[in-house]
Short mmCIF file of C-alpha atoms in Angstrom, two decimals:
data_model
loop_
_atom_site.label_atom_id
_atom_site.label_comp_id
_atom_site.label_asym_id
_atom_site.label_seq_id
_atom_site.Cartn_x
_atom_site.Cartn_y
_atom_site.Cartn_z
CA UNK A 56 9.90 5.14 23.35
CA UNK A 57 6.23 5.57 22.43
CA UNK A 58 4.71 2.86 20.25
CA UNK A 59 4.17 4.25 16.77
CA UNK A 60 2.51 2.36 13.94
CA UNK A 61 2.34 3.36 10.30
CA UNK A 62 -0.30 1.69 8.11
CA UNK A 63 -0.15 1.92 4.31
CA UNK A 64 -3.26 0.97 2.30
CA UNK A 65 -3.48 1.00 -1.49
CA UNK A 66 -6.01 0.26 -4.21
CA UNK A 67 -4.28 -0.77 -7.42
CA UNK A 68 -5.80 -1.98 -10.67
CA UNK A 69 -3.76 -4.53 -12.58
CA UNK A 70 -4.63 -5.54 -16.18
CA UNK A 71 -4.22 -9.10 -17.53
CA UNK A 72 -1.07 -10.30 -15.77
CA UNK A 73 0.59 -13.05 -13.75
CA UNK A 74 2.49 -11.11 -11.10
CA UNK A 75 3.06 -13.99 -8.72
CA UNK A 76 2.83 -17.66 -9.79
CA UNK A 77 2.09 -20.80 -7.81
CA UNK A 78 3.81 -24.15 -8.38
CA UNK A 79 1.68 -24.83 -11.48
CA UNK A 80 2.49 -21.47 -13.08
CA UNK A 81 -0.98 -20.03 -12.45
CA UNK A 82 -1.54 -16.70 -10.68
CA UNK A 83 -1.83 -17.19 -6.92
CA UNK A 84 -5.34 -17.02 -5.51
CA UNK A 85 -7.21 -17.13 -2.20
CA UNK A 86 -10.73 -17.61 -0.89
CA UNK A 87 -12.09 -14.61 0.99
CA UNK A 88 -15.69 -13.75 1.69
CA UNK A 89 -16.68 -17.07 0.15
CA UNK A 90 -15.38 -16.29 -3.34
CA UNK A 91 -12.03 -16.78 -5.13
CA UNK A 92 -9.78 -13.71 -5.19
CA UNK A 93 -6.60 -12.83 -7.04
CA UNK A 94 -3.64 -12.85 -4.64
CA UNK A 95 -0.08 -11.53 -4.68
CA UNK A 96 2.02 -12.91 -1.84
CA UNK A 97 3.62 -10.71 0.77
CA UNK A 98 7.06 -12.08 -0.16
CA UNK A 99 6.64 -10.95 -3.77
CA UNK A 100 5.77 -7.38 -2.82
CA UNK A 101 8.42 -7.18 -0.09
CA UNK A 102 11.11 -8.12 -2.58
CA UNK A 103 9.70 -5.62 -5.09
CA UNK A 104 9.85 -2.87 -2.47
CA UNK A 105 13.36 -3.86 -1.34
CA UNK A 106 14.78 -3.81 -4.87
CA UNK A 107 12.99 -0.51 -5.55
CA UNK A 108 15.09 1.15 -2.81
CA UNK A 109 18.27 0.74 -4.85
CA UNK A 110 16.78 0.86 -8.35
CA UNK A 111 15.25 4.28 -7.70
CA UNK A 112 18.09 5.51 -5.43
CA UNK A 113 15.75 6.00 -2.48
CA UNK A 114 18.56 4.99 -0.13
CA UNK A 115 22.33 5.20 -0.30
CA UNK A 116 24.02 1.83 -1.06
CA UNK A 117 25.71 2.03 2.36
CA UNK A 118 22.25 1.86 3.97
CA UNK A 119 21.28 -1.35 2.17
CA UNK A 120 22.19 -5.00 2.58
CA UNK A 121 22.50 -8.10 0.45
CA UNK A 122 20.71 -11.42 0.90
CA UNK A 123 22.83 -14.24 -0.47
CA UNK A 124 24.42 -17.62 0.15
CA UNK A 125 27.64 -16.24 -1.34
CA UNK A 126 28.73 -14.35 1.76
CA UNK A 127 32.25 -15.79 1.66
CA UNK A 128 32.80 -14.38 -1.83
CA UNK A 129 31.28 -11.05 -0.76
CA UNK A 130 33.71 -10.77 2.16
CA UNK A 131 36.64 -11.99 0.03
CA UNK A 132 36.01 -9.27 -2.56
CA UNK A 133 36.20 -6.67 0.18
CA UNK A 134 39.38 -8.23 1.58
CA UNK A 135 41.21 -7.89 -1.75
CA UNK A 136 39.90 -4.33 -2.09
CA UNK A 137 41.38 -3.48 1.32
CA UNK A 138 44.67 -5.30 0.68
CA UNK A 139 45.38 -6.10 -3.00
CA UNK A 140 48.52 -8.02 -1.95
CA UNK A 141 46.36 -10.85 -0.59
CA UNK A 142 45.88 -13.50 -3.33
CA UNK A 143 42.35 -14.45 -4.32
CA UNK A 144 42.50 -17.99 -2.93
CA UNK A 145 43.90 -16.71 0.37
CA UNK A 146 41.18 -14.07 0.55
CA UNK A 147 38.53 -16.77 0.15
CA UNK A 148 40.14 -18.90 2.85
CA UNK A 149 40.41 -16.15 5.46
CA UNK A 150 36.94 -14.88 4.53
CA UNK A 151 35.53 -18.37 5.13
CA UNK A 152 37.22 -18.64 8.52
CA UNK A 153 35.98 -15.20 9.54
CA UNK A 154 32.39 -15.94 8.50
CA UNK A 155 32.44 -19.20 10.45
CA UNK A 156 33.70 -17.31 13.51
CA UNK A 157 30.37 -15.47 13.59
CA UNK A 158 28.51 -18.76 14.07
CA UNK A 159 27.23 -18.94 10.48
CA UNK A 160 27.81 -22.27 8.72
CA UNK A 161 29.44 -22.57 5.30
CA UNK A 162 30.25 -25.44 2.96
CA UNK A 163 31.19 -26.10 -0.65
CA UNK A 164 27.97 -27.06 -2.50
CA UNK A 165 28.09 -30.72 -3.57
CA UNK A 166 27.29 -30.00 -7.22
CA UNK A 167 30.11 -27.46 -7.41
CA UNK A 168 32.53 -29.78 -5.58
CA UNK A 169 31.79 -32.45 -8.18
CA UNK A 170 32.47 -30.00 -10.99
CA UNK A 171 35.81 -29.11 -9.40
CA UNK A 172 36.86 -32.77 -9.52
CA UNK A 173 36.24 -32.66 -13.25
CA UNK A 174 38.84 -29.95 -13.75
CA UNK A 175 36.82 -26.81 -13.14
CA UNK A 176 38.08 -24.11 -10.71
CA UNK A 177 37.86 -24.84 -7.00
CA UNK A 178 34.51 -23.40 -5.84
CA UNK A 179 34.11 -20.98 -2.96
CA UNK A 180 32.27 -22.11 0.18
CA UNK A 181 28.72 -20.87 0.56
CA UNK A 182 26.29 -20.48 3.43
CA UNK A 183 23.77 -23.30 3.74
CA UNK A 184 20.98 -20.74 3.56
CA UNK A 185 20.36 -17.20 2.39
CA UNK A 186 21.95 -14.75 4.81
CA UNK A 187 20.96 -11.08 4.97
CA UNK A 188 23.95 -8.88 5.84
CA UNK A 189 24.37 -5.13 5.63
CA UNK A 190 27.12 -3.43 3.65
CA UNK A 191 28.70 -2.26 6.89
CA UNK A 192 28.61 -5.78 8.34
CA UNK A 193 30.36 -7.21 5.28
CA UNK A 194 32.94 -4.40 5.37
CA UNK A 195 33.54 -4.96 9.09
CA UNK A 196 34.13 -8.70 8.65
CA UNK A 197 36.58 -7.97 5.82
CA UNK A 198 38.56 -5.55 7.99
CA UNK A 199 38.66 -8.10 10.80
CA UNK A 200 39.97 -10.74 8.39
CA UNK A 201 42.67 -8.43 7.00
CA UNK A 202 43.86 -7.66 10.54
CA UNK A 203 44.61 -11.34 11.05
CA UNK A 204 45.53 -12.32 7.53
CA UNK A 205 49.04 -13.45 8.56
CA UNK A 206 47.60 -16.28 10.68
CA UNK A 207 43.82 -16.24 10.52
CA UNK A 208 43.42 -19.41 12.61
CA UNK A 209 45.40 -18.03 15.53
CA UNK A 210 43.73 -14.64 15.11
CA UNK A 211 40.24 -16.10 15.46
CA UNK A 212 41.17 -18.31 18.42
CA UNK A 213 41.32 -15.13 20.48
CA UNK A 214 37.94 -14.97 22.27
CA UNK A 215 37.83 -11.19 21.99
CA UNK A 216 38.31 -11.40 18.22
CA UNK A 217 35.67 -14.09 17.89
CA UNK A 218 33.25 -12.06 19.96
CA UNK A 219 34.03 -9.07 17.78
CA UNK A 220 33.17 -11.09 14.66
CA UNK A 221 29.77 -11.94 16.14
CA UNK A 222 29.22 -8.34 17.17
CA UNK A 223 30.02 -7.07 13.68
CA UNK A 224 27.50 -9.45 12.12
CA UNK A 225 24.75 -8.43 14.52
CA UNK A 226 25.08 -4.64 14.75
CA UNK A 227 24.91 -1.75 12.27
CA UNK A 228 21.93 -3.22 10.49
CA UNK A 229 21.02 -1.79 7.11
CA UNK A 230 17.63 -0.17 6.54
CA UNK A 231 16.26 -3.16 4.62
CA UNK A 232 17.29 -5.59 7.39
CA UNK A 233 15.75 -3.28 9.99
CA UNK A 234 12.53 -3.12 7.96
CA UNK A 235 12.09 -6.70 6.78
CA UNK A 236 13.99 -8.58 9.48
CA UNK A 237 16.45 -11.46 9.32
CA UNK A 238 16.01 -15.11 10.25
CA UNK A 239 18.83 -17.63 10.57
CA UNK A 240 17.37 -20.98 11.64
CA UNK A 241 20.46 -22.46 13.29
CA UNK A 242 21.89 -19.19 14.62
CA UNK A 243 18.96 -17.57 16.39
CA UNK A 244 21.19 -14.91 17.94
CA UNK A 245 21.35 -13.27 14.51
CA UNK A 246 17.60 -13.02 14.08
CA UNK A 247 16.19 -9.52 13.68
CA UNK A 248 12.48 -8.95 14.28
CA UNK A 249 10.90 -7.38 11.23
CA UNK A 250 9.52 -3.88 11.69
CA UNK A 251 7.25 -4.33 8.68
CA UNK A 252 4.35 -6.72 8.18
CA UNK A 253 3.06 -6.96 4.61
CA UNK A 254 -0.29 -8.58 3.91
CA UNK A 255 -0.99 -10.71 0.87
CA UNK A 256 -2.64 -8.39 -1.62
CA UNK A 257 -6.06 -9.64 -2.66
CA UNK A 258 -8.62 -8.50 -5.18
CA UNK A 259 -11.63 -6.60 -3.86
CA UNK A 260 -13.84 -8.66 -6.15
CA UNK A 261 -14.31 -12.21 -7.38
CA UNK A 262 -11.67 -13.34 -9.89
CA UNK A 263 -11.42 -16.39 -12.12
CA UNK A 264 -8.12 -17.22 -13.79
CA UNK A 265 -8.01 -17.29 -17.57
CA UNK A 266 -5.66 -19.04 -19.98
CA UNK A 267 -3.95 -17.60 -23.05
CA UNK A 268 -3.11 -20.01 -25.88
CA UNK A 269 -0.18 -18.72 -27.88
CA UNK A 270 1.91 -19.76 -30.88
CA UNK A 271 5.33 -18.76 -32.18
CA UNK A 272 6.38 -18.89 -35.83
CA UNK A 273 9.78 -20.16 -36.98
CA UNK A 274 11.24 -17.27 -39.00
CA UNK A 275 13.22 -19.70 -41.19
CA UNK A 276 10.19 -21.70 -42.31
CA UNK A 277 9.46 -21.75 -46.04
CA UNK A 278 5.99 -21.26 -47.50
CA UNK A 279 5.71 -25.01 -47.72
CA UNK A 280 6.29 -25.40 -44.01
CA UNK A 281 3.06 -24.41 -42.29
CA UNK A 282 2.27 -24.53 -38.62
CA UNK A 283 3.77 -23.07 -35.50
CA UNK A 284 7.32 -23.54 -34.28
CA UNK A 285 6.06 -23.57 -30.70
CA UNK A 286 2.70 -23.54 -28.93
CA UNK A 287 1.83 -23.12 -25.29
CA UNK A 288 -0.48 -21.59 -22.71
CA UNK A 289 -0.01 -19.04 -19.93
CA UNK A 290 -2.51 -18.38 -17.15
CA UNK A 291 -3.45 -14.85 -16.13
CA UNK A 292 -6.08 -12.70 -14.46
CA UNK A 293 -6.87 -9.03 -13.94
CA UNK A 294 -7.98 -7.37 -10.74
CA UNK A 295 -8.29 -4.37 -8.49
CA UNK A 296 -6.10 -5.21 -5.50
CA UNK A 297 -6.30 -4.07 -1.89
CA UNK A 298 -2.72 -3.85 -0.59
CA UNK A 299 -1.74 -3.33 3.05
CA UNK A 300 1.44 -3.03 5.11
CA UNK A 301 2.02 -2.16 8.77
CA UNK A 302 5.28 -0.61 9.96
CA UNK A 303 6.19 -0.53 13.65
CA UNK A 304 8.26 2.65 13.75
CA UNK A 305 9.42 1.94 17.32
CA UNK A 306 10.67 -1.51 16.24
CA UNK A 307 12.42 0.05 13.24
CA UNK A 308 14.18 2.52 15.55
CA UNK A 309 15.27 -0.31 17.86
CA UNK A 310 16.60 -2.33 14.91
CA UNK A 311 18.60 0.60 13.57
CA UNK A 312 20.13 1.19 17.01
CA UNK A 313 21.98 4.44 17.45
CA UNK A 314 21.65 5.42 13.81
CA UNK A 315 23.53 4.80 10.61
CA UNK A 316 25.72 7.88 10.92
CA UNK A 317 27.46 9.10 14.07
CA UNK A 318 26.68 12.77 13.47
CA UNK A 319 22.88 12.49 13.34
CA UNK A 320 20.06 11.84 15.83
CA UNK A 321 18.15 8.55 15.67
CA UNK A 322 15.09 10.22 14.17
CA UNK A 323 17.03 11.08 11.01
CA UNK A 324 17.83 7.54 9.75
CA UNK A 325 14.42 6.34 10.94
CA UNK A 326 12.76 9.10 8.95
CA UNK A 327 14.80 8.17 5.85
CA UNK A 328 13.81 4.53 6.30
CA UNK A 329 10.12 5.38 6.74
CA UNK A 330 10.10 7.65 3.70
CA UNK A 331 11.87 5.01 1.60
CA UNK A 332 9.42 2.35 2.70
CA UNK A 333 6.28 4.42 2.04
CA UNK A 334 7.59 5.38 -1.40
CA UNK A 335 8.98 1.93 -2.22
CA UNK A 336 5.95 -0.05 -1.09
CA UNK A 337 3.57 2.31 -2.87
CA UNK A 338 5.36 2.52 -6.22
CA UNK A 339 6.99 -0.92 -6.52
CA UNK A 340 5.54 -3.75 -8.58
CA UNK A 341 6.31 -7.48 -8.76
CA UNK A 342 7.72 -8.30 -12.18
CA UNK A 343 6.41 -11.83 -12.74
CA UNK A 344 5.71 -12.31 -16.47
CA UNK A 345 6.06 -8.56 -16.99
CA UNK A 346 7.61 -9.00 -20.45
CA UNK A 347 4.54 -11.01 -21.44
CA UNK A 348 1.89 -8.70 -20.02
CA UNK A 349 3.50 -5.28 -19.46
CA UNK A 350 1.38 -4.69 -16.35
CA UNK A 351 2.96 -1.35 -15.42
CA UNK A 352 0.41 0.34 -13.16
CA UNK A 353 0.47 2.50 -10.03
CA UNK A 354 -2.13 2.70 -7.23
CA UNK A 355 -5.31 4.66 -7.83
CA UNK A 356 -5.44 5.51 -4.14
CA UNK A 357 -3.04 5.38 -1.19
CA UNK A 358 -4.06 5.96 2.43
CA UNK A 359 -1.40 6.31 5.13
CA UNK A 360 -2.30 6.21 8.82
CA UNK A 361 0.01 7.12 11.72
CA UNK A 362 -1.33 5.81 15.01
CA UNK A 363 -0.23 4.91 18.55
CA UNK A 364 -2.63 2.07 19.33
CA UNK A 365 -2.14 -0.92 16.98
CA UNK A 366 -2.07 -1.66 13.24
CA UNK A 367 -5.48 -1.88 11.56
CA UNK A 368 -6.14 -3.41 8.14
CA UNK A 369 -9.24 -2.31 6.26
CA UNK A 370 -9.58 -5.54 4.28
CA UNK A 371 -12.91 -6.26 6.02
CA UNK A 372 -14.43 -3.52 3.85
CA UNK A 373 -14.18 -6.06 1.01
CA UNK A 374 -15.30 -9.22 2.82
CA UNK A 375 -18.43 -8.87 0.71
CA UNK A 376 -16.90 -8.74 -2.79
CA UNK A 377 -17.30 -5.63 -4.87
CA UNK A 378 -19.71 -6.44 -7.70
CA UNK A 379 -18.61 -3.87 -10.24
CA UNK A 380 -22.15 -2.92 -11.20
CA UNK A 381 -20.87 0.54 -12.13
CA UNK A 382 -18.62 -0.84 -14.88
CA UNK A 383 -15.46 -1.14 -12.77
CA UNK A 384 -14.24 -1.75 -9.25
CA UNK A 385 -12.20 1.29 -8.15
CA UNK A 386 -15.14 3.62 -7.55
CA UNK A 387 -17.08 1.19 -5.36
CA UNK A 388 -13.91 0.08 -3.56
CA UNK A 389 -13.11 3.71 -2.76
CA UNK A 390 -16.64 4.31 -1.51
CA UNK A 391 -16.41 1.21 0.68
CA UNK A 392 -13.19 2.48 2.29
CA UNK A 393 -14.62 5.99 2.75
CA UNK A 394 -17.49 4.49 4.75
CA UNK A 395 -15.62 1.74 6.57
CA UNK A 396 -12.60 3.69 7.87
CA UNK A 397 -14.48 6.29 9.97
CA UNK A 398 -16.82 3.59 11.30
CA UNK A 399 -14.10 1.26 12.60
CA UNK A 400 -12.01 4.10 14.04
CA UNK A 401 -15.04 5.53 15.77
CA UNK A 402 -16.00 2.11 17.16
CA UNK A 403 -12.52 1.42 18.53
CA UNK A 404 -11.68 4.92 19.71
CA UNK A 405 -8.78 5.64 17.37
CA UNK A 406 -9.94 8.80 15.65
CA UNK A 407 -8.25 11.43 17.82
CA UNK A 408 -4.84 9.73 18.03
CA UNK A 409 -4.48 9.10 14.31
CA UNK A 410 -3.02 11.19 11.50
CA UNK A 411 -4.20 10.42 7.97
CA UNK A 412 -2.91 11.24 4.50
CA UNK A 413 -4.51 10.42 1.16
CA UNK A 414 -3.00 10.31 -2.32
CA UNK A 415 -5.57 9.62 -5.00
CA UNK A 416 -5.91 9.73 -8.76
CA UNK A 417 -9.02 10.36 -10.86
CA UNK A 418 -12.73 10.90 -10.18
CA UNK A 419 -13.34 7.28 -9.15
CA UNK A 420 -11.52 7.94 -5.86
CA UNK A 421 -13.35 11.21 -5.06
CA UNK A 422 -15.08 9.84 -1.93
CA UNK A 423 -11.67 9.35 -0.27
CA UNK A 424 -10.89 13.07 -0.43
CA UNK A 425 -12.49 13.86 2.92
CA UNK A 426 -10.88 11.24 5.14
CA UNK A 427 -7.47 12.87 5.62
CA UNK A 428 -4.88 15.39 4.51
CA UNK A 429 -4.72 15.19 0.75
CA UNK A 430 -1.27 14.94 -0.88
CA UNK A 431 -0.87 16.12 -4.45
CA UNK A 432 1.92 13.69 -5.35
CA UNK A 433 4.07 10.91 -3.94
CA UNK A 434 6.85 13.31 -2.95
CA UNK A 435 4.49 15.43 -0.87
CA UNK A 436 2.98 12.32 0.75
CA UNK A 437 6.38 10.88 1.66
CA UNK A 438 7.71 14.17 3.06
CA UNK A 439 4.59 14.79 5.16
CA UNK A 440 4.65 11.30 6.64
CA UNK A 441 8.38 11.51 7.33
CA UNK A 442 8.05 14.83 9.12
CA UNK A 443 5.23 13.54 11.32
CA UNK A 444 7.20 10.42 12.22
CA UNK A 445 10.27 12.49 13.16
CA UNK A 446 8.15 14.75 15.39
CA UNK A 447 6.62 11.80 17.22
CA UNK A 448 10.01 10.16 17.67
CA UNK A 449 11.43 13.30 19.22
CA UNK A 450 8.43 13.73 21.52
CA UNK A 451 9.25 12.54 25.08
CA UNK A 452 7.70 9.19 26.00
CA UNK A 453 4.55 9.60 28.07
#
């Protein structure tokens, strides 16, 4: 298969907010170009995109997975759904045995085991780490457990059955596993190479964190009782962020295997996955302190590149920080990109092999209008990108 890379770039202005905190509770930051920048970690935006898939119904639940330590309970729930005659405790026991047959390790957490000794219900075993499994993988393990429910130990001693358990856990990956990958430290066979790389979003300009001192009044205080019921501080900043993600479409296709549905060509689920990612990454938003700041914004500009060479970030356009001499940062940031993108593609010979789409909002992004096919809305952008990806996937490898 031809190598196909999809780059997504976005400029997004965020008002006073604390999207992604460090260990002190302050907004994360980074030094770039010799000055401090606002930063939102890649993990924060990947999770925001992943949850957006289901929240906005971009993908069917059957095409999504779950990342949890509670895989035994997840399999047990499916076992009782398949065979209601199996008691709950038995379902947990055979689910635990089946999960262990895959090579994944489970144990009863010590704090929960202690609680059980004090009269609380016997806790279910959990994985020692977060495990990312698709809906179809969980369903398959449950069916395997039900088949041997009469004597699960003997059932799983059969090498063919044990091999089948491992196969179930490592095939039929969901779209989110295929996109974001899976790592299991002590069971490397289950690792899935991520098709998506997400950069830490950074501000295009210098940013200094600020601190908000707040008070809360006790509603039951009398007039004689003055003063606050609570005082505190919360750190925040505001910024115009440059966001970037690179999707290896060929890696995504390999991760999805033969497709999620038997009656469709590989390009169809890959196209759905690409469209969901472009939409989800563009429109999602980390929700750190969102009730405090209400930082509900969308990107001012989105640039999508489809290329066959290698991913290319345009963050170097902002190595010299935008100064904001024009009373804001979006206009100058857009002008920087409009100049930088043609220059770097011309210098590295990528102009002719690249398709480009632009979605922009407002006059401050006007300079970006000439660098690619202009989409009028997110739906048009997503559909155009998806169609182009499908066409390249179906093109014979050169």
